[in-house]
Structure formats: C-alpha cells, structure tokens
Amino acid sequence: MAETVADVMTSHPATVECDQPVSAAAALMRDNDAGAVIVNENGRMKGIVTDRDITIRVVAAERGPETPVREACSPSVEAVGPDTSIDQAVQIMRSHAVRRLPVVEDGRPVGIVSLGDLAVERDPDSALADISAAEGNR
C-alpha cells in the first residue's frame, strides 16, 4: 500500500506560465486529460488553474481566450512535498476543500495528486475510484 504522495501522484504535471493565455491552459488540459494545470512564474509554482476557474473567471465574465492565466488562476494554493504522507494529504484536502494538491520541491512542481488518485489507492471499490480510473473523454 502506498505511503506517500510520491507513490500516487502524477509526475511531470502540465504547467503553464502565468502570462500565457487561458486558451493555452485549456489546450494543456485537453491534451493531458486533466482538469487543472499548475501555473508557474519563471518555473516556480505560483498557483493552479482549473477548468472551473476558466469557466467562472473567464467565460462567465465574458472575457476572451487571450486572458492571461494569472487573471483566472487560484493564487493561494495548498501544496505538499513528495514525502508527505497520504493521510496528511487527505487532511489538507479535507480542511481546505480542494480536489488537487500540487507536489513541489524547492518551489518547483514535480507532480500533482488528486482526490481521485487517493480514492483509487485507498478505496478502489468506490464510485469515485471507478470514475477516476476510467478513460478520459476525447
């Protein structure tokens, strides 16, 4: 059974620089079958942008696809290190009501762990694990 976030995280997460347009982040989500992209500034994690962020902060606000990612992302992000225990990650997700945690080392993203990743590991017979393990929409 996995012990740390490193055992279950997605390595080499999709990243986008904060000055790139949200259309670039959306294309990365499509290409990586992901609902979130880590936002960097000069290679260091500054936030995270989700499909919901783009929907609410860009589309619903009638802003265009050239809107810089920095204007759509959540800049205040909980992050963990690869050696963080899975139990700790669950507690952080629970206490901050988040579905994804970037995994960073020295301020640089090295992975991302999702609620679905943890469900597949800890409760493989759950509906969430089934949905999370299913092939993505293309």
mmCIF file of N, CA and C in Angstrom:
data_model
loop_
_atom_site.group_PDB
_atom_site.id
_atom_site.type_symbol
_atom_site.label_atom_id
_atom_site.label_comp_id
_atom_site.label_asym_id
_atom_site.label_seq_id
_atom_site.Cartn_x
_atom_site.Cartn_y
_atom_site.Cartn_z
ATOM 1 N N MET A 1 0.842 -1.176 0.000
ATOM 2 C CA MET A 1 0.000 0.000 0.000
ATOM 3 C C MET A 1 0.892 1.247 0.000
ATOM 4 N N ALA A 2 0.469 2.242 -0.769
ATOM 5 C CA ALA A 2 1.227 3.489 -0.889
ATOM 6 C C ALA A 2 1.275 4.212 0.455
ATOM 7 N N GLU A 3 2.401 4.846 0.713
ATOM 8 C CA GLU A 3 2.596 5.574 1.971
ATOM 9 C C GLU A 3 2.645 7.086 1.777
ATOM 10 N N THR A 4 3.289 7.505 0.691
ATOM 11 C CA THR A 4 3.492 8.942 0.485
ATOM 12 C C THR A 4 2.832 9.409 -0.813
ATOM 13 N N VAL A 5 2.722 10.712 -0.927
ATOM 14 C CA VAL A 5 2.157 11.333 -2.123
ATOM 15 C C VAL A 5 2.945 10.910 -3.367
ATOM 16 N N ALA A 6 4.257 10.770 -3.233
ATOM 17 C CA ALA A 6 5.088 10.376 -4.379
ATOM 18 C C ALA A 6 4.653 9.037 -4.964
ATOM 19 N N ASP A 7 4.061 8.183 -4.132
ATOM 20 C CA ASP A 7 3.634 6.864 -4.595
ATOM 21 C C ASP A 7 2.386 6.904 -5.473
ATOM 22 N N VAL A 8 1.608 7.979 -5.380
ATOM 23 C CA VAL A 8 0.332 8.029 -6.112
ATOM 24 C C VAL A 8 0.196 9.232 -7.037
ATOM 25 N N MET A 9 1.101 10.191 -6.951
ATOM 26 C CA MET A 9 0.961 11.423 -7.726
ATOM 27 C C MET A 9 1.190 11.185 -9.211
ATOM 28 N N THR A 10 0.687 12.103 -10.002
ATOM 29 C CA THR A 10 1.010 12.159 -11.417
ATOM 30 C C THR A 10 2.287 12.977 -11.524
ATOM 31 N N SER A 11 3.343 12.351 -12.022
ATOM 32 C CA SER A 11 4.617 13.048 -12.190
ATOM 33 C C SER A 11 4.576 13.923 -13.437
ATOM 34 N N HIS A 12 5.460 14.895 -13.481
ATOM 35 C CA HIS A 12 5.575 15.799 -14.624
ATOM 36 C C HIS A 12 4.220 16.416 -14.971
ATOM 37 N N PRO A 13 3.643 17.160 -14.034
ATOM 38 C CA PRO A 13 2.326 17.743 -14.282
ATOM 39 C C PRO A 13 2.373 18.805 -15.377
ATOM 40 N N ALA A 14 1.242 19.003 -16.010
ATOM 41 C CA ALA A 14 1.130 20.063 -17.006
ATOM 42 C C ALA A 14 1.293 21.404 -16.304
ATOM 43 N N THR A 15 2.090 22.283 -16.901
ATOM 44 C CA THR A 15 2.310 23.609 -16.336
ATOM 45 C C THR A 15 2.186 24.655 -17.429
ATOM 46 N N VAL A 16 1.861 25.855 -16.993
ATOM 47 C CA VAL A 16 1.739 26.984 -17.901
ATOM 48 C C VAL A 16 2.325 28.200 -17.192
ATOM 49 N N GLU A 17 2.975 29.068 -17.933
ATOM 50 C CA GLU A 17 3.488 30.310 -17.349
ATOM 51 C C GLU A 17 2.330 31.278 -17.158
ATOM 52 N N CYS A 18 2.402 32.080 -16.118
ATOM 53 C CA CYS A 18 1.280 32.932 -15.721
ATOM 54 C C CYS A 18 0.892 33.975 -16.758
ATOM 55 N N ASP A 19 1.796 34.332 -17.661
ATOM 56 C CA ASP A 19 1.457 35.334 -18.664
ATOM 57 C C ASP A 19 0.880 34.726 -19.943
ATOM 58 N N GLN A 20 0.803 33.404 -20.020
ATOM 59 C CA GLN A 20 0.210 32.764 -21.192
ATOM 60 C C GLN A 20 -1.314 32.900 -21.138
ATOM 61 N N PRO A 21 -1.971 32.800 -22.296
ATOM 62 C CA PRO A 21 -3.438 32.918 -22.319
ATOM 63 C C PRO A 21 -4.116 31.671 -21.756
ATOM 64 N N VAL A 22 -5.337 31.859 -21.249
ATOM 65 C CA VAL A 22 -6.076 30.708 -20.717
ATOM 66 C C VAL A 22 -6.333 29.664 -21.797
ATOM 67 N N SER A 23 -6.343 30.069 -23.058
ATOM 68 C CA SER A 23 -6.519 29.087 -24.130
ATOM 69 C C SER A 23 -5.373 28.078 -24.134
ATOM 70 N N ALA A 24 -4.167 28.500 -23.767
ATOM 71 C CA ALA A 24 -3.025 27.571 -23.673
ATOM 72 C C ALA A 24 -3.236 26.584 -22.531
ATOM 73 N N ALA A 25 -3.743 27.084 -21.408
ATOM 74 C CA ALA A 25 -4.027 26.197 -20.263
ATOM 75 C C ALA A 25 -5.126 25.207 -20.639
ATOM 76 N N ALA A 26 -6.168 25.674 -21.314
ATOM 77 C CA ALA A 26 -7.266 24.792 -21.714
ATOM 78 C C ALA A 26 -6.767 23.716 -22.682
ATOM 79 N N ALA A 27 -5.885 24.084 -23.590
ATOM 80 C CA ALA A 27 -5.333 23.097 -24.533
ATOM 81 C C ALA A 27 -4.504 22.047 -23.790
ATOM 82 N N LEU A 28 -3.746 22.468 -22.776
ATOM 83 C CA LEU A 28 -2.986 21.514 -21.967
ATOM 84 C C LEU A 28 -3.920 20.568 -21.218
ATOM 85 N N MET A 29 -5.019 21.092 -20.694
ATOM 86 C CA MET A 29 -5.999 20.234 -20.012
ATOM 87 C C MET A 29 -6.540 19.193 -20.976
ATOM 88 N N ARG A 30 -6.893 19.634 -22.172
ATOM 89 C CA ARG A 30 -7.395 18.702 -23.186
ATOM 90 C C ARG A 30 -6.338 17.652 -23.522
ATOM 91 N N ASP A 31 -5.141 18.094 -23.815
ATOM 92 C CA ASP A 31 -4.088 17.185 -24.269
ATOM 93 C C ASP A 31 -3.627 16.215 -23.186
ATOM 94 N N ASN A 32 -3.755 16.619 -21.917
ATOM 95 C CA ASN A 32 -3.306 15.787 -20.804
ATOM 96 C C ASN A 32 -4.460 15.114 -20.065
ATOM 97 N N ASP A 33 -5.681 15.272 -20.581
ATOM 98 C CA ASP A 33 -6.875 14.724 -19.935
ATOM 99 C C ASP A 33 -6.867 15.082 -18.454
ATOM 100 N N ALA A 34 -6.717 16.391 -18.196
ATOM 101 C CA ALA A 34 -6.611 16.883 -16.822
ATOM 102 C C ALA A 34 -7.592 18.029 -16.608
ATOM 103 N N GLY A 35 -7.990 18.216 -15.374
ATOM 104 C CA GLY A 35 -8.894 19.305 -15.028
ATOM 105 C C GLY A 35 -8.187 20.490 -14.419
ATOM 106 N N ALA A 36 -6.853 20.411 -14.328
ATOM 107 C CA ALA A 36 -6.091 21.502 -13.727
ATOM 108 C C ALA A 36 -4.688 21.542 -14.310
ATOM 109 N N VAL A 37 -4.132 22.726 -14.315
ATOM 110 C CA VAL A 37 -2.764 22.950 -14.767
ATOM 111 C C VAL A 37 -2.090 23.829 -13.719
ATOM 112 N N ILE A 38 -0.873 23.500 -13.372
ATOM 113 C CA ILE A 38 -0.112 24.308 -12.419
ATOM 114 C C ILE A 38 0.387 25.557 -13.129
ATOM 115 N N VAL A 39 0.273 26.682 -12.452
ATOM 116 C CA VAL A 39 0.689 27.970 -13.004
ATOM 117 C C VAL A 39 2.048 28.337 -12.417
ATOM 118 N N ASN A 40 2.980 28.624 -13.302
ATOM 119 C CA ASN A 40 4.345 28.980 -12.904
ATOM 120 C C ASN A 40 4.660 30.418 -13.264
ATOM 121 N N GLU A 41 5.612 30.955 -12.528
ATOM 122 C CA GLU A 41 6.238 32.217 -12.901
ATOM 123 C C GLU A 41 7.726 31.956 -12.866
ATOM 124 N N ASN A 42 8.338 31.997 -14.040
ATOM 125 C CA ASN A 42 9.764 31.684 -14.176
ATOM 126 C C ASN A 42 10.087 30.301 -13.619
ATOM 127 N N GLY A 43 9.221 29.320 -13.880
ATOM 128 C CA GLY A 43 9.464 27.941 -13.485
ATOM 129 C C GLY A 43 9.112 27.595 -12.051
ATOM 130 N N ARG A 44 8.678 28.568 -11.270
ATOM 131 C CA ARG A 44 8.315 28.331 -9.864
ATOM 132 C C ARG A 44 6.804 28.428 -9.715
ATOM 133 N N MET A 45 6.230 27.504 -8.957
ATOM 134 C CA MET A 45 4.787 27.446 -8.824
ATOM 135 C C MET A 45 4.233 28.705 -8.166
ATOM 136 N N LYS A 46 3.229 29.278 -8.834
ATOM 137 C CA LYS A 46 2.562 30.481 -8.318
ATOM 138 C C LYS A 46 1.072 30.257 -8.102
ATOM 139 N N GLY A 47 0.527 29.164 -8.620
ATOM 140 C CA GLY A 47 -0.910 28.924 -8.484
ATOM 141 C C GLY A 47 -1.333 27.698 -9.255
ATOM 142 N N ILE A 48 -2.643 27.587 -9.410
ATOM 143 C CA ILE A 48 -3.219 26.489 -10.168
ATOM 144 C C ILE A 48 -4.452 27.043 -10.875
ATOM 145 N N VAL A 49 -4.680 26.586 -12.082
ATOM 146 C CA VAL A 49 -5.878 26.980 -12.814
ATOM 147 C C VAL A 49 -6.639 25.711 -13.170
ATOM 148 N N THR A 50 -7.930 25.739 -12.892
ATOM 149 C CA THR A 50 -8.779 24.581 -13.159
ATOM 150 C C THR A 50 -9.756 24.900 -14.279
ATOM 151 N N ASP A 51 -10.380 23.854 -14.790
ATOM 152 C CA ASP A 51 -11.408 24.062 -15.809
ATOM 153 C C ASP A 51 -12.527 24.935 -15.248
ATOM 154 N N ARG A 52 -12.834 24.773 -13.988
ATOM 155 C CA ARG A 52 -13.870 25.598 -13.345
ATOM 156 C C ARG A 52 -13.434 27.057 -13.238
ATOM 157 N N ASP A 53 -12.160 27.307 -12.923
ATOM 158 C CA ASP A 53 -11.654 28.677 -12.874
ATOM 159 C C ASP A 53 -11.860 29.372 -14.220
ATOM 160 N N ILE A 54 -11.532 28.682 -15.302
ATOM 161 C CA ILE A 54 -11.686 29.268 -16.637
ATOM 162 C C ILE A 54 -13.159 29.529 -16.934
ATOM 163 N N THR A 55 -14.015 28.592 -16.557
ATOM 164 C CA THR A 55 -15.444 28.761 -16.792
ATOM 165 C C THR A 55 -15.994 29.969 -16.038
ATOM 166 N N ILE A 56 -15.677 30.066 -14.753
ATOM 167 C CA ILE A 56 -16.238 31.125 -13.908
ATOM 168 C C ILE A 56 -15.552 32.472 -14.130
ATOM 169 N N ARG A 57 -14.224 32.485 -14.135
ATOM 170 C CA ARG A 57 -13.494 33.757 -14.155
ATOM 171 C C ARG A 57 -13.249 34.318 -15.550
ATOM 172 N N VAL A 58 -13.445 33.480 -16.571
ATOM 173 C CA VAL A 58 -13.210 33.966 -17.934
ATOM 174 C C VAL A 58 -14.499 33.901 -18.748
ATOM 175 N N VAL A 59 -15.019 32.713 -18.968
ATOM 176 C CA VAL A 59 -16.193 32.566 -19.833
ATOM 177 C C VAL A 59 -17.410 33.284 -19.254
ATOM 178 N N ALA A 60 -17.767 32.999 -18.011
ATOM 179 C CA ALA A 60 -18.950 33.620 -17.406
ATOM 180 C C ALA A 60 -18.784 35.128 -17.237
ATOM 181 N N ALA A 61 -17.555 35.596 -17.139
ATOM 182 C CA ALA A 61 -17.286 37.027 -17.023
ATOM 183 C C ALA A 61 -17.163 37.683 -18.399
ATOM 184 N N GLU A 62 -17.426 36.902 -19.448
ATOM 185 C CA GLU A 62 -17.387 37.371 -20.838
ATOM 186 C C GLU A 62 -16.027 37.950 -21.223
ATOM 187 N N ARG A 63 -14.978 37.273 -20.760
ATOM 188 C CA ARG A 63 -13.619 37.629 -21.139
ATOM 189 C C ARG A 63 -13.164 36.639 -22.196
ATOM 190 N N GLY A 64 -12.173 36.978 -22.943
ATOM 191 C CA GLY A 64 -11.753 36.155 -24.061
ATOM 192 C C GLY A 64 -10.678 35.140 -23.740
ATOM 193 N N PRO A 65 -10.402 34.261 -24.716
ATOM 194 C CA PRO A 65 -9.410 33.198 -24.538
ATOM 195 C C PRO A 65 -7.978 33.705 -24.415
ATOM 196 N N GLU A 66 -7.749 34.977 -24.704
ATOM 197 C CA GLU A 66 -6.412 35.555 -24.565
ATOM 198 C C GLU A 66 -6.167 36.103 -23.162
ATOM 199 N N THR A 67 -7.155 35.988 -22.273
ATOM 200 C CA THR A 67 -6.995 36.435 -20.886
ATOM 201 C C THR A 67 -5.784 35.722 -20.283
ATOM 202 N N PRO A 68 -4.867 36.455 -19.663
ATOM 203 C CA PRO A 68 -3.703 35.805 -19.052
ATOM 204 C C PRO A 68 -4.123 34.844 -17.931
ATOM 205 N N VAL A 69 -3.443 33.744 -17.868
ATOM 206 C CA VAL A 69 -3.737 32.728 -16.860
ATOM 207 C C VAL A 69 -3.696 33.323 -15.454
ATOM 208 N N ARG A 70 -2.803 34.263 -15.183
ATOM 209 C CA ARG A 70 -2.699 34.862 -13.844
ATOM 210 C C ARG A 70 -4.009 35.495 -13.403
ATOM 211 N N GLU A 71 -4.862 35.902 -14.357
ATOM 212 C CA GLU A 71 -6.133 36.527 -14.021
ATOM 213 C C GLU A 71 -7.255 35.507 -13.802
ATOM 214 N N ALA A 72 -6.987 34.257 -14.072
ATOM 215 C CA ALA A 72 -8.002 33.206 -13.910
ATOM 216 C C ALA A 72 -7.641 32.193 -12.831
ATOM 217 N N CYS A 73 -6.383 32.137 -12.469
ATOM 218 C CA CYS A 73 -5.939 31.080 -11.554
ATOM 219 C C CYS A 73 -6.240 31.394 -10.098
ATOM 220 N N SER A 74 -6.159 30.357 -9.303
ATOM 221 C CA SER A 74 -6.247 30.483 -7.849
ATOM 222 C C SER A 74 -4.813 30.648 -7.347
ATOM 223 N N PRO A 75 -4.464 31.855 -6.889
ATOM 224 C CA PRO A 75 -3.072 32.081 -6.489
ATOM 225 C C PRO A 75 -2.725 31.518 -5.120
ATOM 226 N N SER A 76 -3.697 31.343 -4.282
ATOM 227 C CA SER A 76 -3.454 30.808 -2.951
ATOM 228 C C SER A 76 -3.710 29.305 -3.001
ATOM 229 N N VAL A 77 -2.636 28.550 -3.038
ATOM 230 C CA VAL A 77 -2.740 27.113 -3.264
ATOM 231 C C VAL A 77 -2.022 26.350 -2.165
ATOM 232 N N GLU A 78 -2.696 25.351 -1.659
ATOM 233 C CA GLU A 78 -2.038 24.419 -0.750
ATOM 234 C C GLU A 78 -1.186 23.490 -1.604
ATOM 235 N N ALA A 79 0.020 23.244 -1.176
ATOM 236 C CA ALA A 79 0.912 22.331 -1.886
ATOM 237 C C ALA A 79 1.586 21.424 -0.863
ATOM 238 N N VAL A 80 2.076 20.303 -1.345
ATOM 239 C CA VAL A 80 2.759 19.339 -0.483
ATOM 240 C C VAL A 80 4.059 18.912 -1.143
ATOM 241 N N GLY A 81 4.901 18.268 -0.362
ATOM 242 C CA GLY A 81 6.128 17.698 -0.889
ATOM 243 C C GLY A 81 5.910 16.232 -1.213
ATOM 244 N N PRO A 82 6.783 15.634 -1.981
ATOM 245 C CA PRO A 82 6.629 14.228 -2.360
ATOM 246 C C PRO A 82 6.635 13.265 -1.174
ATOM 247 N N ASP A 83 7.278 13.656 -0.079
ATOM 248 C CA ASP A 83 7.351 12.791 1.097
ATOM 249 C C ASP A 83 6.169 12.953 2.049
ATOM 250 N N THR A 84 5.227 13.812 1.699
ATOM 251 C CA THR A 84 4.029 13.994 2.523
ATOM 252 C C THR A 84 3.255 12.684 2.565
ATOM 253 N N SER A 85 2.795 12.307 3.732
ATOM 254 C CA SER A 85 2.029 11.064 3.835
ATOM 255 C C SER A 85 0.674 11.229 3.160
ATOM 256 N N ILE A 86 0.143 10.136 2.707
ATOM 257 C CA ILE A 86 -1.188 10.164 2.090
ATOM 258 C C ILE A 86 -2.228 10.644 3.100
ATOM 259 N N ASP A 87 -2.100 10.219 4.343
ATOM 260 C CA ASP A 87 -3.037 10.675 5.373
ATOM 261 C C ASP A 87 -2.988 12.196 5.530
ATOM 262 N N GLN A 88 -1.784 12.770 5.504
ATOM 263 C CA GLN A 88 -1.646 14.223 5.595
ATOM 264 C C GLN A 88 -2.294 14.901 4.395
ATOM 265 N N ALA A 89 -2.077 14.350 3.215
ATOM 266 C CA ALA A 89 -2.660 14.924 2.001
ATOM 267 C C ALA A 89 -4.181 14.916 2.077
ATOM 268 N N VAL A 90 -4.739 13.826 2.552
ATOM 269 C CA VAL A 90 -6.195 13.734 2.717
ATOM 270 C C VAL A 90 -6.675 14.809 3.683
ATOM 271 N N GLN A 91 -5.964 14.991 4.789
ATOM 272 C CA GLN A 91 -6.349 16.002 5.777
ATOM 273 C C GLN A 91 -6.298 17.406 5.187
ATOM 274 N N ILE A 92 -5.268 17.694 4.409
ATOM 275 C CA ILE A 92 -5.141 19.016 3.780
ATOM 276 C C ILE A 92 -6.288 19.233 2.796
ATOM 277 N N MET A 93 -6.575 18.228 1.980
ATOM 278 C CA MET A 93 -7.682 18.353 1.033
ATOM 279 C C MET A 93 -8.992 18.591 1.768
ATOM 280 N N ARG A 94 -9.193 17.849 2.810
ATOM 281 C CA ARG A 94 -10.430 17.952 3.593
ATOM 282 C C ARG A 94 -10.533 19.337 4.246
ATOM 283 N N SER A 95 -9.491 19.774 4.919
ATOM 284 C CA SER A 95 -9.569 21.032 5.660
ATOM 285 C C SER A 95 -9.628 22.267 4.763
ATOM 286 N N HIS A 96 -9.101 22.161 3.539
ATOM 287 C CA HIS A 96 -9.114 23.306 2.629
ATOM 288 C C HIS A 96 -10.130 23.139 1.489
ATOM 289 N N ALA A 97 -10.876 22.025 1.507
ATOM 290 C CA ALA A 97 -11.900 21.753 0.492
ATOM 291 C C ALA A 97 -11.340 21.879 -0.925
ATOM 292 N N VAL A 98 -10.234 21.167 -1.171
ATOM 293 C CA VAL A 98 -9.623 21.153 -2.506
ATOM 294 C C VAL A 98 -9.590 19.728 -3.050
ATOM 295 N N ARG A 99 -9.599 19.630 -4.350
ATOM 296 C CA ARG A 99 -9.603 18.334 -5.025
ATOM 297 C C ARG A 99 -8.239 17.918 -5.556
ATOM 298 N N ARG A 100 -7.309 18.899 -5.595
ATOM 299 C CA ARG A 100 -5.980 18.635 -6.145
ATOM 300 C C ARG A 100 -4.928 19.343 -5.305
ATOM 301 N N LEU A 101 -3.783 18.693 -5.177
ATOM 302 C CA LEU A 101 -2.651 19.300 -4.476
ATOM 303 C C LEU A 101 -1.418 19.230 -5.373
ATOM 304 N N PRO A 102 -0.844 20.369 -5.716
ATOM 305 C CA PRO A 102 0.441 20.324 -6.414
ATOM 306 C C PRO A 102 1.493 19.735 -5.474
ATOM 307 N N VAL A 103 2.425 19.038 -6.048
ATOM 308 C CA VAL A 103 3.535 18.463 -5.296
ATOM 309 C C VAL A 103 4.783 19.220 -5.756
ATOM 310 N N VAL A 104 5.447 19.863 -4.794
ATOM 311 C CA VAL A 104 6.574 20.719 -5.153
ATOM 312 C C VAL A 104 7.833 20.339 -4.373
ATOM 313 N N GLU A 105 8.959 20.625 -5.006
ATOM 314 C CA GLU A 105 10.276 20.506 -4.381
ATOM 315 C C GLU A 105 11.031 21.791 -4.708
ATOM 316 N N ASP A 106 11.501 22.472 -3.690
ATOM 317 C CA ASP A 106 12.226 23.735 -3.877
ATOM 318 C C ASP A 106 11.426 24.730 -4.719
ATOM 319 N N GLY A 107 10.097 24.770 -4.518
ATOM 320 C CA GLY A 107 9.239 25.712 -5.216
ATOM 321 C C GLY A 107 8.880 25.335 -6.634
ATOM 322 N N ARG A 108 9.398 24.212 -7.108
ATOM 323 C CA ARG A 108 9.129 23.778 -8.487
ATOM 324 C C ARG A 108 8.193 22.577 -8.472
ATOM 325 N N PRO A 109 7.186 22.596 -9.357
ATOM 326 C CA PRO A 109 6.236 21.478 -9.383
ATOM 327 C C PRO A 109 6.872 20.202 -9.924
ATOM 328 N N VAL A 110 6.670 19.102 -9.199
ATOM 329 C CA VAL A 110 7.177 17.797 -9.628
ATOM 330 C C VAL A 110 6.046 16.790 -9.805
ATOM 331 N N GLY A 111 4.838 17.187 -9.399
ATOM 332 C CA GLY A 111 3.703 16.283 -9.527
ATOM 333 C C GLY A 111 2.426 16.960 -9.092
ATOM 334 N N ILE A 112 1.348 16.212 -9.190
ATOM 335 C CA ILE A 112 0.054 16.666 -8.706
ATOM 336 C C ILE A 112 -0.691 15.427 -8.231
ATOM 337 N N VAL A 113 -1.379 15.558 -7.124
ATOM 338 C CA VAL A 113 -2.165 14.444 -6.588
ATOM 339 C C VAL A 113 -3.608 14.918 -6.488
ATOM 340 N N SER A 114 -4.515 14.078 -6.945
ATOM 341 C CA SER A 114 -5.929 14.439 -6.944
ATOM 342 C C SER A 114 -6.703 13.575 -5.963
ATOM 343 N N LEU A 115 -7.880 14.051 -5.652
ATOM 344 C CA LEU A 115 -8.799 13.284 -4.820
ATOM 345 C C LEU A 115 -9.042 11.916 -5.451
ATOM 346 N N GLY A 116 -9.162 11.885 -6.763
ATOM 347 C CA GLY A 116 -9.352 10.617 -7.472
ATOM 348 C C GLY A 116 -8.172 9.670 -7.313
ATOM 349 N N ASP A 117 -6.942 10.219 -7.364
ATOM 350 C CA ASP A 117 -5.747 9.387 -7.160
ATOM 351 C C ASP A 117 -5.800 8.711 -5.797
ATOM 352 N N LEU A 118 -6.211 9.485 -4.793
ATOM 353 C CA LEU A 118 -6.275 8.945 -3.439
ATOM 354 C C LEU A 118 -7.402 7.928 -3.304
ATOM 355 N N ALA A 119 -8.510 8.157 -3.995
ATOM 356 C CA ALA A 119 -9.614 7.195 -3.954
ATOM 357 C C ALA A 119 -9.205 5.871 -4.593
ATOM 358 N N VAL A 120 -8.514 5.943 -5.711
ATOM 359 C CA VAL A 120 -8.053 4.716 -6.375
ATOM 360 C C VAL A 120 -7.129 3.934 -5.450
ATOM 361 N N GLU A 121 -6.276 4.636 -4.708
ATOM 362 C CA GLU A 121 -5.332 3.989 -3.800
ATOM 363 C C GLU A 121 -6.004 3.452 -2.546
ATOM 364 N N ARG A 122 -6.843 4.260 -1.914
ATOM 365 C CA ARG A 122 -7.390 3.913 -0.603
ATOM 366 C C ARG A 122 -8.751 3.228 -0.625
ATOM 367 N N ASP A 123 -9.547 3.459 -1.660
ATOM 368 C CA ASP A 123 -10.899 2.893 -1.714
ATOM 369 C C ASP A 123 -11.210 2.472 -3.143
ATOM 370 N N PRO A 124 -10.476 1.472 -3.668
ATOM 371 C CA PRO A 124 -10.576 1.113 -5.080
ATOM 372 C C PRO A 124 -11.957 0.637 -5.530
ATOM 373 N N ASP A 125 -12.822 0.266 -4.601
ATOM 374 C CA ASP A 125 -14.156 -0.182 -4.980
ATOM 375 C C ASP A 125 -15.194 0.941 -4.959
ATOM 376 N N SER A 126 -14.760 2.151 -4.655
ATOM 377 C CA SER A 126 -15.699 3.273 -4.574
ATOM 378 C C SER A 126 -16.065 3.781 -5.961
ATOM 379 N N ALA A 127 -17.188 4.482 -6.026
ATOM 380 C CA ALA A 127 -17.624 5.087 -7.283
ATOM 381 C C ALA A 127 -16.590 6.110 -7.756
ATOM 382 N N LEU A 128 -16.030 6.904 -6.831
ATOM 383 C CA LEU A 128 -15.035 7.889 -7.203
ATOM 384 C C LEU A 128 -13.806 7.222 -7.818
ATOM 385 N N ALA A 129 -13.380 6.114 -7.264
ATOM 386 C CA ALA A 129 -12.230 5.395 -7.816
ATOM 387 C C ALA A 129 -12.550 4.879 -9.224
ATOM 388 N N ASP A 130 -13.749 4.346 -9.408
ATOM 389 C CA ASP A 130 -14.154 3.860 -10.737
ATOM 390 C C ASP A 130 -14.132 4.989 -11.765
ATOM 391 N N ILE A 131 -14.710 6.117 -11.384
ATOM 392 C CA ILE A 131 -14.757 7.269 -12.292
ATOM 393 C C ILE A 131 -13.357 7.783 -12.564
ATOM 394 N N SER A 132 -12.544 7.872 -11.549
ATOM 395 C CA SER A 132 -11.195 8.391 -11.695
ATOM 396 C C SER A 132 -10.294 7.476 -12.535
ATOM 397 N N ALA A 133 -10.536 6.188 -12.477
ATOM 398 C CA ALA A 133 -9.722 5.231 -13.227
ATOM 399 C C ALA A 133 -10.196 5.060 -14.660
ATOM 400 N N ALA A 134 -11.397 5.551 -14.964
ATOM 401 C CA ALA A 134 -11.943 5.403 -16.322
ATOM 402 C C ALA A 134 -11.170 6.239 -17.314
ATOM 403 N N GLU A 135 -11.191 5.802 -18.571
ATOM 404 C CA GLU A 135 -10.543 6.547 -19.633
ATOM 405 C C GLU A 135 -11.238 7.888 -19.804
ATOM 406 N N GLY A 136 -10.462 8.921 -20.070
ATOM 407 C CA GLY A 136 -10.999 10.267 -20.191
ATOM 408 C C GLY A 136 -11.806 10.483 -21.463
ATOM 409 N N ASN A 137 -12.511 11.579 -21.481
ATOM 410 C CA ASN A 137 -13.294 11.984 -22.650
ATOM 411 C C ASN A 137 -12.365 12.581 -23.691
ATOM 412 N N ARG A 138 -12.561 12.206 -24.902
ATOM 413 C CA ARG A 138 -11.738 12.768 -26.005
ATOM 414 C C ARG A 138 -12.621 13.244 -27.103
#
